[in-house]
């Protein structure tokens, strides 16, 4: 995926978004923005660098051709450092605003997105899952992230999900740890069956170092996670190079 990374996060000369008044282009989303009432998170496996690029370009182009309602806050795609995965993160002011957009959208967005995924060889797309932000670990200063780490858990309902997230927030006193760590934002799915930690880092290497130290098996973080009934860790992926629109 070297060619993708070599382009950086700018959008000049790439298929997708032009300058759009009122929006930041190809920027990381602001996770704790107070007007975000619902979050949609999904992932695609594009099979390799060529498919990954096709998904990023095709989905970006599809959304660039779509009028956006007032309830739309962000839709950002992130490129996995594995060279094949794509993370889809979207924010809306409310569930009702998103549902109304889905009900009334008539420009062929769904068909264009489906065609982009099909052309990249992505099969059986289940669509994104709806989440709410439950809590965050933060630092006093928050530089712009250079890398996002998606950490996923399967949970046996809202009780297990809240016990996991609240326990981690208490363990760290609400403070993000780790050299290079910026923030960790814990999302719980609408049905209580999933937790996603959208974790922001200065770079991928900083997170890699933490995985080998504070997050190693047998440490207090992993021991706590293993102690919570109804929680199954699903691993993590690192993402960079945002593509999309964020309402300013």
CSV table of C-alpha atoms in Angstrom, one decimal:
chain,number,residue,atom,x,y,z
A,1,UNK,CA,0.0,0.0,0.0
A,2,UNK,CA,3.0,2.2,-0.4
A,3,UNK,CA,1.5,4.2,-3.3
A,4,UNK,CA,-1.5,5.2,-1.2
A,5,UNK,CA,0.6,6.3,1.7
A,6,UNK,CA,2.9,8.2,-0.5
A,7,UNK,CA,0.0,10.5,-1.5
A,8,UNK,CA,-0.6,11.5,2.1
A,9,UNK,CA,-4.0,12.7,3.2
A,10,UNK,CA,-4.5,15.4,0.6
A,11,UNK,CA,-7.1,15.0,-2.0
A,12,UNK,CA,-5.6,16.9,-5.0
A,13,UNK,CA,-5.6,14.8,-8.1
A,14,UNK,CA,-7.5,11.9,-6.5
A,15,UNK,CA,-11.0,10.7,-7.4
A,16,UNK,CA,-13.6,11.8,-4.9
A,17,UNK,CA,-14.2,15.1,-3.1
A,18,UNK,CA,-13.6,18.6,-4.3
A,19,UNK,CA,-13.6,21.6,-2.0
A,20,UNK,CA,-17.1,21.8,-0.4
A,21,UNK,CA,-18.2,24.8,1.6
A,22,UNK,CA,-18.9,24.1,5.2
A,23,UNK,CA,-16.9,20.9,5.2
A,24,UNK,CA,-13.3,19.7,5.9
A,25,UNK,CA,-12.1,17.4,3.2
A,26,UNK,CA,-10.1,14.2,3.9
A,27,UNK,CA,-9.8,15.0,7.6
A,28,UNK,CA,-10.1,12.7,10.7
A,29,UNK,CA,-13.6,13.1,12.3
A,30,UNK,CA,-14.1,14.9,15.6
A,31,UNK,CA,-15.3,12.0,17.7
A,32,UNK,CA,-16.6,13.9,20.7
A,33,UNK,CA,-18.5,16.7,18.8
A,34,UNK,CA,-21.6,17.5,20.9
A,35,UNK,CA,-24.0,17.5,18.0
A,36,UNK,CA,-23.3,13.8,17.1
A,37,UNK,CA,-26.3,11.8,18.2
A,38,UNK,CA,-25.5,8.5,16.4
A,39,UNK,CA,-22.5,6.9,14.8
A,40,UNK,CA,-22.3,4.3,12.1
A,41,UNK,CA,-19.2,2.0,11.9
A,42,UNK,CA,-18.4,-0.6,9.4
A,43,UNK,CA,-15.4,-2.4,7.8
A,44,UNK,CA,-14.7,-3.8,4.4
A,45,UNK,CA,-12.1,-6.3,3.3
A,46,UNK,CA,-11.0,-5.3,-0.2
A,47,UNK,CA,-8.6,-8.2,-0.6
A,48,UNK,CA,-5.4,-6.2,-1.3
A,49,UNK,CA,-4.0,-2.8,-2.2
A,50,UNK,CA,-5.7,-2.5,-5.5
A,51,UNK,CA,-9.1,-3.4,-4.1
A,52,UNK,CA,-8.5,-1.1,-1.1
A,53,UNK,CA,-7.8,1.9,-3.4
A,54,UNK,CA,-10.9,1.0,-5.6
A,55,UNK,CA,-13.1,1.1,-2.5
A,56,UNK,CA,-11.7,4.4,-1.2
A,57,UNK,CA,-12.0,6.1,-4.6
A,58,UNK,CA,-15.3,4.6,-5.5
A,59,UNK,CA,-17.2,5.3,-2.3
A,60,UNK,CA,-15.6,8.7,-2.0
A,61,UNK,CA,-16.9,9.5,-5.5
A,62,UNK,CA,-20.4,8.2,-4.7
A,63,UNK,CA,-20.7,10.4,-1.7
A,64,UNK,CA,-19.2,13.4,-3.5
A,65,UNK,CA,-22.2,13.2,-5.9
A,66,UNK,CA,-24.8,13.3,-3.1
A,67,UNK,CA,-26.5,16.3,-1.6
A,68,UNK,CA,-26.0,16.2,2.1
A,69,UNK,CA,-28.8,17.1,4.6
A,70,UNK,CA,-28.3,19.2,7.8
A,71,UNK,CA,-28.3,16.1,9.9
A,72,UNK,CA,-25.1,14.8,8.2
A,73,UNK,CA,-22.0,15.5,10.2
A,74,UNK,CA,-19.3,13.2,8.8
A,75,UNK,CA,-18.5,10.3,6.6
A,76,UNK,CA,-14.8,9.2,6.6
A,77,UNK,CA,-13.1,6.2,5.2
A,78,UNK,CA,-9.8,5.1,6.6
A,79,UNK,CA,-7.2,2.9,4.9
A,80,UNK,CA,-5.9,-0.1,6.8
A,81,UNK,CA,-2.1,-0.4,7.2
A,82,UNK,CA,-2.6,-4.1,6.3
A,83,UNK,CA,-3.2,-3.0,2.7
A,84,UNK,CA,-6.7,-4.5,2.4
A,85,UNK,CA,-9.1,-3.2,5.0
A,86,UNK,CA,-11.2,0.0,4.9
A,87,UNK,CA,-12.9,1.5,8.0
A,88,UNK,CA,-16.1,3.4,7.5
A,89,UNK,CA,-17.0,5.9,10.3
A,90,UNK,CA,-20.0,8.2,10.0
A,91,UNK,CA,-21.8,10.7,12.4
A,92,UNK,CA,-25.3,12.1,12.2
A,93,UNK,CA,-27.2,14.4,14.5
A,94,UNK,CA,-29.7,11.7,15.4
A,95,UNK,CA,-31.0,8.3,14.4
A,96,UNK,CA,-34.1,10.0,12.9
A,97,UNK,CA,-32.0,12.2,10.7
A,98,UNK,CA,-30.1,9.3,9.3
A,99,UNK,CA,-33.2,7.2,8.8
A,100,UNK,CA,-35.0,10.1,7.0
A,101,UNK,CA,-32.0,10.4,4.7
A,102,UNK,CA,-32.0,6.7,3.9
A,103,UNK,CA,-35.8,6.8,3.3
A,104,UNK,CA,-35.8,9.9,1.0
A,105,UNK,CA,-32.4,9.8,-0.8
A,106,UNK,CA,-33.1,9.5,-4.5
A,107,UNK,CA,-29.7,10.2,-6.2
A,108,UNK,CA,-28.7,6.5,-6.5
A,109,UNK,CA,-26.1,6.7,-3.6
A,110,UNK,CA,-26.7,3.1,-2.5
A,111,UNK,CA,-26.4,1.8,-6.0
A,112,UNK,CA,-23.2,3.7,-6.6
A,113,UNK,CA,-21.7,2.5,-3.3
A,114,UNK,CA,-22.7,-1.1,-4.1
A,115,UNK,CA,-21.2,-0.9,-7.5
A,116,UNK,CA,-17.9,0.4,-6.1
A,117,UNK,CA,-17.8,-2.4,-3.6
A,118,UNK,CA,-18.7,-5.0,-6.2
A,119,UNK,CA,-16.1,-3.6,-8.6
A,120,UNK,CA,-13.4,-4.0,-5.9
A,121,UNK,CA,-14.5,-7.6,-5.2
A,122,UNK,CA,-16.1,-6.9,-1.8
A,123,UNK,CA,-18.8,-9.5,-1.2
A,124,UNK,CA,-21.6,-9.8,1.3
A,125,UNK,CA,-21.5,-6.3,2.7
A,126,UNK,CA,-23.7,-6.3,5.8
A,127,UNK,CA,-23.7,-2.5,6.1
A,128,UNK,CA,-22.6,-0.5,9.1
A,129,UNK,CA,-23.6,-1.0,12.7
A,130,UNK,CA,-25.2,1.8,14.7
A,131,UNK,CA,-23.3,2.9,17.9
A,132,UNK,CA,-23.3,5.5,20.6
A,133,UNK,CA,-20.2,7.0,22.1
A,134,UNK,CA,-20.1,5.9,25.8
A,135,UNK,CA,-16.9,7.4,27.1
A,136,UNK,CA,-13.4,8.4,26.3
A,137,UNK,CA,-9.8,8.4,27.7
A,138,UNK,CA,-8.3,11.8,27.0
A,139,UNK,CA,-5.1,13.9,27.3
A,140,UNK,CA,-4.9,17.6,28.2
A,141,UNK,CA,-3.5,18.3,24.8
A,142,UNK,CA,-4.9,16.6,21.7
A,143,UNK,CA,-2.7,16.8,18.6
A,144,UNK,CA,-4.1,15.8,15.3
A,145,UNK,CA,-4.0,12.0,15.0
A,146,UNK,CA,-1.7,10.3,12.4
A,147,UNK,CA,-3.2,6.8,13.0
A,148,UNK,CA,-6.4,5.3,14.3
A,149,UNK,CA,-6.6,1.9,15.9
A,150,UNK,CA,-10.0,0.1,15.8
A,151,UNK,CA,-10.2,-2.3,18.7
A,152,UNK,CA,-13.3,-4.5,18.7
A,153,UNK,CA,-15.1,-6.7,21.3
A,154,UNK,CA,-18.1,-8.9,21.1
A,155,UNK,CA,-20.3,-8.5,24.2
A,156,UNK,CA,-23.3,-10.3,25.6
A,157,UNK,CA,-25.6,-7.3,25.9
A,158,UNK,CA,-25.5,-3.8,27.3
A,159,UNK,CA,-24.5,-4.9,30.8
A,160,UNK,CA,-21.3,-6.6,29.7
A,161,UNK,CA,-20.5,-3.8,27.3
A,162,UNK,CA,-20.9,-1.1,30.0
A,163,UNK,CA,-18.9,-3.2,32.5
A,164,UNK,CA,-16.0,-3.5,30.1
A,165,UNK,CA,-16.0,0.2,29.1
A,166,UNK,CA,-16.6,1.6,32.5
A,167,UNK,CA,-13.9,-0.6,34.0
A,168,UNK,CA,-11.3,0.6,31.5
A,169,UNK,CA,-12.3,4.2,32.0
A,170,UNK,CA,-11.9,3.7,35.8
A,171,UNK,CA,-8.7,1.8,35.5
A,172,UNK,CA,-7.0,4.8,33.7
A,173,UNK,CA,-8.9,7.5,35.6
A,174,UNK,CA,-10.2,8.9,32.3
A,175,UNK,CA,-6.7,9.6,31.1
A,176,UNK,CA,-5.2,8.3,27.9
A,177,UNK,CA,-1.9,6.6,28.5
A,178,UNK,CA,1.0,5.6,26.3
A,179,UNK,CA,3.7,7.5,24.5
A,180,UNK,CA,2.0,8.7,21.3
A,181,UNK,CA,-1.5,8.0,22.6
A,182,UNK,CA,-4.0,10.8,22.0
A,183,UNK,CA,-7.4,9.4,23.0
A,184,UNK,CA,-9.5,6.3,23.2
A,185,UNK,CA,-13.2,6.6,22.3
A,186,UNK,CA,-15.4,3.7,23.4
A,187,UNK,CA,-18.6,3.1,21.4
A,188,UNK,CA,-21.4,0.6,22.3
A,189,UNK,CA,-23.6,-0.8,19.6
A,190,UNK,CA,-27.3,-0.1,19.7
A,191,UNK,CA,-28.1,-3.8,20.5
A,192,UNK,CA,-25.3,-4.1,23.1
A,193,UNK,CA,-23.6,-6.8,21.2
A,194,UNK,CA,-20.4,-4.9,20.2
A,195,UNK,CA,-17.9,-2.4,21.6
A,196,UNK,CA,-15.5,-0.5,19.4
A,197,UNK,CA,-12.7,1.5,20.7
A,198,UNK,CA,-11.7,4.2,18.1
A,199,UNK,CA,-8.3,5.0,19.5
A,200,UNK,CA,-6.2,7.9,18.2
A,201,UNK,CA,-2.4,7.9,18.0
A,202,UNK,CA,0.3,10.1,16.7
A,203,UNK,CA,1.5,7.3,14.5
A,204,UNK,CA,1.3,3.5,14.0
A,205,UNK,CA,4.7,2.9,15.5
A,206,UNK,CA,3.6,4.4,18.9
A,207,UNK,CA,0.7,2.0,19.1
A,208,UNK,CA,2.9,-0.9,18.1
A,209,UNK,CA,5.2,-0.2,21.0
A,210,UNK,CA,2.3,-0.2,23.5
A,211,UNK,CA,1.0,-3.5,22.2
A,212,UNK,CA,4.4,-5.0,23.1
A,213,UNK,CA,4.4,-3.6,26.6
A,214,UNK,CA,1.3,-2.3,28.4
A,215,UNK,CA,-1.1,-4.3,26.3
A,216,UNK,CA,0.7,-7.6,26.3
A,217,UNK,CA,-0.9,-10.8,27.5
A,218,UNK,CA,-0.7,-11.1,31.3
A,219,UNK,CA,-0.7,-7.4,31.9
A,220,UNK,CA,-3.4,-5.7,33.9
A,221,UNK,CA,-5.4,-4.4,30.9
A,222,UNK,CA,-5.6,-7.8,29.3
A,223,UNK,CA,-6.2,-9.5,32.6
A,224,UNK,CA,-9.1,-7.2,33.3
A,225,UNK,CA,-10.7,-7.7,29.9
A,226,UNK,CA,-10.4,-11.5,30.4
A,227,UNK,CA,-12.2,-11.1,33.8
A,228,UNK,CA,-15.4,-9.5,32.4
A,229,UNK,CA,-18.1,-12.1,31.8
A,230,UNK,CA,-19.6,-12.0,28.3
A,231,UNK,CA,-16.7,-10.2,26.6
A,232,UNK,CA,-14.8,-11.6,23.6
A,233,UNK,CA,-11.9,-9.6,22.2
A,234,UNK,CA,-11.9,-9.4,18.4
A,235,UNK,CA,-8.5,-7.9,17.9
A,236,UNK,CA,-7.5,-4.6,16.3
A,237,UNK,CA,-6.5,-3.0,13.0
A,238,UNK,CA,-4.6,0.2,12.4
A,239,UNK,CA,-5.8,2.8,9.9
A,240,UNK,CA,-4.5,6.0,8.3
A,241,UNK,CA,-5.2,8.3,5.3
A,242,UNK,CA,-8.7,9.6,5.9
A,243,UNK,CA,-11.0,10.1,2.9
A,244,UNK,CA,-14.3,12.0,3.3
A,245,UNK,CA,-16.2,14.9,4.6
A,246,UNK,CA,-16.4,16.4,8.1
A,247,UNK,CA,-18.9,19.2,8.8
A,248,UNK,CA,-16.8,22.2,10.1
